[in-house]
Amino acid sequence: MQAVQAALSRFVGDDVYLHLETTNGAYAAHRFGQPMAVCAYIRNGRVRFERAAIAGNRPYRVGLKMENGWIYAEGLTDYEVDEKGRLLLAGHDDEGRLAVALQLSRTPWPMSAIEEEA
């Protein structure tokens, strides 16, 4: 938690690019015997937040306080700061499947695998 809090704090007060998603299985509900797919996704949303906090006891939750609201992700289990200084937070279920991702970068996220390699 301390390492993630330190990584989050490095982005406070700056314009950063946000990637936030939940996958179809994250909040699936059964309706009339069929699973209901639910998903949320934003990529390269440019945001600025004034406070960032991690809380919980595995899984964790992260809140980013903006001037006029909040960005919030719950169910986070893993983190990484990559070689480009981007913070990658993810939540995986018991079978290792991605359920939620919250990622912060000072530069825009690539829109394809080809862009990522460049």
Short mmCIF file of N, CA and C in Angstrom, two decimals:
data_model
loop_
_atom_site.label_atom_id
_atom_site.label_comp_id
_atom_site.label_asym_id
_atom_site.label_seq_id
_atom_site.Cartn_x
_atom_site.Cartn_y
_atom_site.Cartn_z
N MET A 1 0.82 -1.20 0.00
CA MET A 1 0.00 0.00 0.00
C MET A 1 0.86 1.27 0.00
N GLN A 2 1.96 1.24 0.75
CA GLN A 2 2.81 2.42 0.83
C GLN A 2 3.44 2.74 -0.52
N ALA A 3 3.86 1.71 -1.25
CA ALA A 3 4.48 1.93 -2.56
C ALA A 3 3.46 2.48 -3.54
N VAL A 4 2.24 1.97 -3.50
CA VAL A 4 1.19 2.48 -4.40
C VAL A 4 0.83 3.90 -4.02
N GLN A 5 0.71 4.19 -2.73
CA GLN A 5 0.39 5.56 -2.31
C GLN A 5 1.47 6.52 -2.78
N ALA A 6 2.73 6.14 -2.68
CA ALA A 6 3.82 7.00 -3.15
C ALA A 6 3.73 7.21 -4.66
N ALA A 7 3.42 6.15 -5.40
CA ALA A 7 3.29 6.26 -6.86
C ALA A 7 2.12 7.15 -7.23
N LEU A 8 1.00 7.01 -6.54
CA LEU A 8 -0.17 7.86 -6.80
C LEU A 8 0.17 9.32 -6.52
N SER A 9 0.85 9.56 -5.43
CA SER A 9 1.17 10.93 -5.03
C SER A 9 2.02 11.67 -6.05
N ARG A 10 2.81 10.94 -6.81
CA ARG A 10 3.65 11.59 -7.84
C ARG A 10 2.82 12.20 -8.97
N PHE A 11 1.55 11.81 -9.10
CA PHE A 11 0.69 12.34 -10.16
C PHE A 11 -0.21 13.49 -9.68
N VAL A 12 -0.29 13.71 -8.38
CA VAL A 12 -1.19 14.73 -7.83
C VAL A 12 -0.82 16.11 -8.37
N GLY A 13 -1.83 16.84 -8.81
CA GLY A 13 -1.66 18.21 -9.27
C GLY A 13 -1.23 18.36 -10.71
N ASP A 14 -0.99 17.27 -11.41
CA ASP A 14 -0.55 17.31 -12.80
C ASP A 14 -1.65 16.81 -13.74
N ASP A 15 -1.61 17.27 -14.98
CA ASP A 15 -2.48 16.68 -16.00
C ASP A 15 -1.92 15.29 -16.32
N VAL A 16 -2.77 14.29 -16.20
CA VAL A 16 -2.35 12.91 -16.50
C VAL A 16 -3.41 12.24 -17.37
N TYR A 17 -3.00 11.18 -18.03
CA TYR A 17 -3.89 10.42 -18.89
C TYR A 17 -4.35 9.18 -18.13
N LEU A 18 -5.64 8.99 -18.12
CA LEU A 18 -6.28 7.93 -17.35
C LEU A 18 -6.77 6.83 -18.27
N HIS A 19 -6.52 5.60 -17.87
CA HIS A 19 -7.17 4.44 -18.46
C HIS A 19 -7.89 3.75 -17.31
N LEU A 20 -9.21 3.57 -17.45
CA LEU A 20 -10.01 2.92 -16.42
C LEU A 20 -11.00 2.01 -17.11
N GLU A 21 -11.04 0.76 -16.66
CA GLU A 21 -12.02 -0.17 -17.24
C GLU A 21 -12.41 -1.23 -16.25
N THR A 22 -13.61 -1.71 -16.43
CA THR A 22 -14.04 -2.95 -15.81
C THR A 22 -14.37 -3.88 -16.96
N THR A 23 -14.09 -5.16 -16.77
CA THR A 23 -14.35 -6.10 -17.84
C THR A 23 -15.74 -6.70 -17.68
N ASN A 24 -16.19 -7.37 -18.71
CA ASN A 24 -17.55 -7.91 -18.73
C ASN A 24 -17.86 -8.80 -17.54
N GLY A 25 -16.89 -9.48 -17.01
CA GLY A 25 -17.16 -10.37 -15.90
C GLY A 25 -17.13 -9.70 -14.54
N ALA A 26 -16.72 -8.43 -14.49
CA ALA A 26 -16.50 -7.80 -13.20
C ALA A 26 -17.77 -7.69 -12.35
N TYR A 27 -18.86 -7.31 -12.94
CA TYR A 27 -20.11 -7.13 -12.19
C TYR A 27 -21.25 -7.89 -12.85
N ALA A 28 -20.94 -9.06 -13.40
CA ALA A 28 -21.96 -9.83 -14.12
C ALA A 28 -23.09 -10.22 -13.16
N ALA A 29 -24.28 -10.11 -13.66
CA ALA A 29 -25.47 -10.52 -12.92
C ALA A 29 -26.25 -11.48 -13.79
N HIS A 30 -27.01 -12.35 -13.18
CA HIS A 30 -27.80 -13.29 -13.95
C HIS A 30 -29.23 -12.79 -14.05
N ARG A 31 -29.73 -12.78 -15.25
CA ARG A 31 -31.07 -12.28 -15.51
C ARG A 31 -31.76 -13.27 -16.44
N PHE A 32 -32.85 -13.85 -15.98
CA PHE A 32 -33.60 -14.84 -16.75
C PHE A 32 -32.68 -15.97 -17.21
N GLY A 33 -31.73 -16.37 -16.33
CA GLY A 33 -30.84 -17.47 -16.64
C GLY A 33 -29.68 -17.11 -17.54
N GLN A 34 -29.57 -15.87 -17.98
CA GLN A 34 -28.47 -15.44 -18.87
C GLN A 34 -27.62 -14.40 -18.15
N PRO A 35 -26.30 -14.49 -18.29
CA PRO A 35 -25.47 -13.46 -17.68
C PRO A 35 -25.66 -12.12 -18.40
N MET A 36 -25.65 -11.06 -17.62
CA MET A 36 -25.74 -9.71 -18.19
C MET A 36 -24.35 -9.12 -18.23
N ALA A 37 -23.86 -8.83 -19.40
CA ALA A 37 -22.53 -8.25 -19.54
C ALA A 37 -22.57 -6.77 -19.18
N VAL A 38 -21.66 -6.37 -18.32
CA VAL A 38 -21.56 -4.97 -17.90
C VAL A 38 -20.10 -4.56 -18.04
N CYS A 39 -19.87 -3.37 -18.60
CA CYS A 39 -18.51 -2.93 -18.82
C CYS A 39 -18.45 -1.40 -18.76
N ALA A 40 -17.33 -0.87 -18.28
CA ALA A 40 -17.07 0.56 -18.34
C ALA A 40 -15.64 0.73 -18.84
N TYR A 41 -15.41 1.75 -19.68
CA TYR A 41 -14.10 1.91 -20.31
C TYR A 41 -13.87 3.37 -20.65
N ILE A 42 -12.70 3.89 -20.28
CA ILE A 42 -12.24 5.19 -20.72
C ILE A 42 -10.74 5.07 -20.96
N ARG A 43 -10.28 5.62 -22.07
CA ARG A 43 -8.85 5.59 -22.38
C ARG A 43 -8.43 6.99 -22.81
N ASN A 44 -7.35 7.45 -22.23
CA ASN A 44 -6.79 8.77 -22.52
C ASN A 44 -7.69 9.92 -22.09
N GLY A 45 -8.44 9.68 -21.02
CA GLY A 45 -9.14 10.80 -20.38
C GLY A 45 -8.09 11.63 -19.66
N ARG A 46 -8.00 12.90 -20.01
CA ARG A 46 -7.01 13.75 -19.35
C ARG A 46 -7.64 14.34 -18.10
N VAL A 47 -7.03 14.07 -16.96
CA VAL A 47 -7.59 14.48 -15.68
C VAL A 47 -6.50 15.11 -14.83
N ARG A 48 -6.95 15.85 -13.83
CA ARG A 48 -6.05 16.40 -12.82
C ARG A 48 -6.75 16.17 -11.48
N PHE A 49 -6.04 15.58 -10.56
CA PHE A 49 -6.64 15.35 -9.25
C PHE A 49 -5.78 15.97 -8.16
N GLU A 50 -6.45 16.36 -7.09
CA GLU A 50 -5.79 17.08 -6.01
C GLU A 50 -5.44 16.18 -4.83
N ARG A 51 -5.97 14.97 -4.84
CA ARG A 51 -5.69 14.03 -3.77
C ARG A 51 -5.86 12.62 -4.30
N ALA A 52 -5.04 11.69 -3.84
CA ALA A 52 -5.15 10.30 -4.25
C ALA A 52 -4.93 9.43 -3.01
N ALA A 53 -5.74 8.38 -2.89
CA ALA A 53 -5.60 7.52 -1.72
C ALA A 53 -5.91 6.07 -2.08
N ILE A 54 -5.17 5.17 -1.46
CA ILE A 54 -5.44 3.74 -1.55
C ILE A 54 -5.88 3.28 -0.17
N ALA A 55 -6.87 2.39 -0.13
CA ALA A 55 -7.38 1.86 1.13
C ALA A 55 -7.84 0.43 0.91
N GLY A 56 -8.10 -0.24 2.01
CA GLY A 56 -8.61 -1.60 1.93
C GLY A 56 -7.59 -2.61 2.38
N ASN A 57 -7.99 -3.86 2.28
CA ASN A 57 -7.15 -4.96 2.72
C ASN A 57 -7.26 -6.11 1.72
N ARG A 58 -6.71 -5.92 0.57
CA ARG A 58 -6.72 -6.87 -0.55
C ARG A 58 -8.05 -7.56 -0.70
N PRO A 59 -8.88 -7.20 -1.61
CA PRO A 59 -8.56 -6.20 -2.65
C PRO A 59 -8.62 -4.78 -2.11
N TYR A 60 -7.96 -3.89 -2.85
CA TYR A 60 -7.84 -2.49 -2.46
C TYR A 60 -8.77 -1.62 -3.29
N ARG A 61 -8.93 -0.40 -2.84
CA ARG A 61 -9.67 0.60 -3.62
C ARG A 61 -8.82 1.86 -3.70
N VAL A 62 -8.96 2.57 -4.81
CA VAL A 62 -8.22 3.81 -5.02
C VAL A 62 -9.23 4.89 -5.39
N GLY A 63 -9.09 6.05 -4.75
CA GLY A 63 -9.90 7.21 -5.06
C GLY A 63 -9.00 8.36 -5.47
N LEU A 64 -9.41 9.04 -6.53
CA LEU A 64 -8.70 10.22 -7.02
C LEU A 64 -9.66 11.40 -6.91
N LYS A 65 -9.38 12.35 -6.05
CA LYS A 65 -10.26 13.49 -5.81
C LYS A 65 -9.92 14.61 -6.77
N MET A 66 -10.86 14.92 -7.64
CA MET A 66 -10.71 16.03 -8.58
C MET A 66 -11.41 17.25 -8.00
N GLU A 67 -11.25 18.38 -8.66
CA GLU A 67 -11.88 19.62 -8.19
C GLU A 67 -13.39 19.46 -8.05
N ASN A 68 -14.01 18.78 -9.01
CA ASN A 68 -15.47 18.67 -9.01
C ASN A 68 -15.99 17.24 -8.93
N GLY A 69 -15.22 16.34 -8.37
CA GLY A 69 -15.72 14.98 -8.27
C GLY A 69 -14.63 13.97 -7.97
N TRP A 70 -14.97 12.70 -8.17
CA TRP A 70 -14.08 11.60 -7.84
C TRP A 70 -13.95 10.62 -8.99
N ILE A 71 -12.81 9.98 -9.06
CA ILE A 71 -12.59 8.78 -9.86
C ILE A 71 -12.31 7.69 -8.84
N TYR A 72 -12.94 6.53 -9.02
CA TYR A 72 -12.88 5.51 -7.99
C TYR A 72 -12.77 4.14 -8.63
N ALA A 73 -11.90 3.30 -8.13
CA ALA A 73 -11.81 1.90 -8.59
C ALA A 73 -11.68 1.01 -7.36
N GLU A 74 -12.42 -0.08 -7.37
CA GLU A 74 -12.39 -1.03 -6.26
C GLU A 74 -12.12 -2.42 -6.81
N GLY A 75 -11.50 -3.25 -5.99
CA GLY A 75 -11.20 -4.62 -6.40
C GLY A 75 -9.79 -4.78 -6.92
N LEU A 76 -8.91 -3.84 -6.61
CA LEU A 76 -7.54 -3.86 -7.12
C LEU A 76 -6.68 -4.84 -6.31
N THR A 77 -5.90 -5.64 -7.01
CA THR A 77 -5.08 -6.65 -6.35
C THR A 77 -3.59 -6.53 -6.67
N ASP A 78 -3.23 -5.88 -7.77
CA ASP A 78 -1.85 -5.86 -8.24
C ASP A 78 -1.47 -4.47 -8.73
N TYR A 79 -0.16 -4.20 -8.70
CA TYR A 79 0.32 -2.92 -9.25
C TYR A 79 1.70 -3.09 -9.86
N GLU A 80 2.03 -2.13 -10.71
CA GLU A 80 3.36 -2.06 -11.31
C GLU A 80 3.60 -0.62 -11.73
N VAL A 81 4.81 -0.16 -11.58
CA VAL A 81 5.26 1.08 -12.20
C VAL A 81 6.21 0.63 -13.30
N ASP A 82 5.84 0.91 -14.55
CA ASP A 82 6.64 0.40 -15.66
C ASP A 82 7.85 1.30 -15.96
N GLU A 83 8.63 0.91 -16.96
CA GLU A 83 9.86 1.63 -17.30
C GLU A 83 9.61 3.05 -17.78
N LYS A 84 8.36 3.37 -18.14
CA LYS A 84 8.01 4.73 -18.58
C LYS A 84 7.42 5.55 -17.44
N GLY A 85 7.41 5.00 -16.23
CA GLY A 85 6.88 5.72 -15.08
C GLY A 85 5.37 5.69 -14.97
N ARG A 86 4.71 4.86 -15.78
CA ARG A 86 3.26 4.75 -15.74
C ARG A 86 2.85 3.84 -14.58
N LEU A 87 1.78 4.21 -13.90
CA LEU A 87 1.26 3.39 -12.80
C LEU A 87 0.15 2.50 -13.34
N LEU A 88 0.32 1.21 -13.18
CA LEU A 88 -0.62 0.21 -13.67
C LEU A 88 -1.21 -0.52 -12.47
N LEU A 89 -2.48 -0.31 -12.21
CA LEU A 89 -3.18 -1.00 -11.13
C LEU A 89 -4.20 -1.94 -11.77
N ALA A 90 -4.33 -3.13 -11.22
CA ALA A 90 -5.27 -4.09 -11.79
C ALA A 90 -5.90 -4.92 -10.68
N GLY A 91 -7.08 -5.42 -10.96
CA GLY A 91 -7.75 -6.35 -10.06
C GLY A 91 -8.04 -7.62 -10.82
N HIS A 92 -7.59 -8.73 -10.28
CA HIS A 92 -7.80 -10.04 -10.90
C HIS A 92 -8.67 -10.90 -9.99
N ASP A 93 -9.51 -11.74 -10.60
CA ASP A 93 -10.34 -12.64 -9.82
C ASP A 93 -9.53 -13.86 -9.40
N ASP A 94 -10.18 -14.80 -8.73
CA ASP A 94 -9.48 -15.99 -8.21
C ASP A 94 -8.88 -16.86 -9.30
N GLU A 95 -9.38 -16.69 -10.54
CA GLU A 95 -8.85 -17.47 -11.66
C GLU A 95 -7.84 -16.68 -12.48
N GLY A 96 -7.45 -15.49 -12.00
CA GLY A 96 -6.45 -14.69 -12.68
C GLY A 96 -6.97 -13.82 -13.80
N ARG A 97 -8.29 -13.75 -13.96
CA ARG A 97 -8.87 -12.92 -15.04
C ARG A 97 -8.96 -11.47 -14.58
N LEU A 98 -8.69 -10.56 -15.50
CA LEU A 98 -8.77 -9.14 -15.20
C LEU A 98 -10.21 -8.73 -14.94
N ALA A 99 -10.45 -8.03 -13.85
CA ALA A 99 -11.78 -7.53 -13.53
C ALA A 99 -11.84 -6.00 -13.59
N VAL A 100 -10.74 -5.33 -13.20
CA VAL A 100 -10.71 -3.87 -13.20
C VAL A 100 -9.28 -3.41 -13.43
N ALA A 101 -9.13 -2.29 -14.13
CA ALA A 101 -7.81 -1.69 -14.35
C ALA A 101 -7.92 -0.18 -14.16
N LEU A 102 -6.95 0.39 -13.49
CA LEU A 102 -6.81 1.84 -13.34
C LEU A 102 -5.36 2.15 -13.61
N GLN A 103 -5.11 2.97 -14.64
CA GLN A 103 -3.74 3.23 -15.05
C GLN A 103 -3.55 4.73 -15.27
N LEU A 104 -2.40 5.24 -14.86
CA LEU A 104 -2.09 6.66 -14.98
C LEU A 104 -0.77 6.84 -15.72
N SER A 105 -0.74 7.85 -16.62
CA SER A 105 0.45 8.11 -17.41
C SER A 105 0.57 9.61 -17.66
N ARG A 106 1.78 10.09 -17.79
CA ARG A 106 2.01 11.50 -18.15
C ARG A 106 1.90 11.73 -19.66
N THR A 107 1.91 10.66 -20.42
CA THR A 107 1.74 10.74 -21.87
C THR A 107 0.54 9.89 -22.28
N PRO A 108 -0.06 10.18 -23.42
CA PRO A 108 -1.25 9.41 -23.84
C PRO A 108 -0.95 7.93 -23.97
N TRP A 109 -1.94 7.14 -23.66
CA TRP A 109 -1.84 5.69 -23.83
C TRP A 109 -1.92 5.35 -25.30
N PRO A 110 -1.18 4.36 -25.75
CA PRO A 110 -1.28 3.94 -27.15
C PRO A 110 -2.69 3.43 -27.44
N MET A 111 -3.10 3.62 -28.67
CA MET A 111 -4.45 3.16 -29.06
C MET A 111 -4.41 1.80 -29.74
N SER A 112 -3.21 1.26 -29.95
CA SER A 112 -3.08 -0.07 -30.54
C SER A 112 -1.75 -0.67 -30.13
N ALA A 113 -1.61 -1.98 -30.33
CA ALA A 113 -0.35 -2.64 -30.02
C ALA A 113 0.79 -2.12 -30.88
N ILE A 114 0.48 -1.70 -32.10
CA ILE A 114 1.50 -1.14 -33.00
C ILE A 114 2.06 0.14 -32.42
N GLU A 115 1.18 1.01 -31.88
CA GLU A 115 1.64 2.25 -31.25
C GLU A 115 2.51 1.96 -30.05
N GLU A 116 2.17 0.94 -29.28
CA GLU A 116 2.92 0.59 -28.07
C GLU A 116 4.36 0.22 -28.41
N GLU A 117 4.57 -0.46 -29.52
CA GLU A 117 5.91 -0.89 -29.92
C GLU A 117 6.76 0.27 -30.41
N ALA A 118 6.14 1.33 -30.89
CA ALA A 118 6.89 2.46 -31.46
C ALA A 118 7.61 3.26 -30.41
#
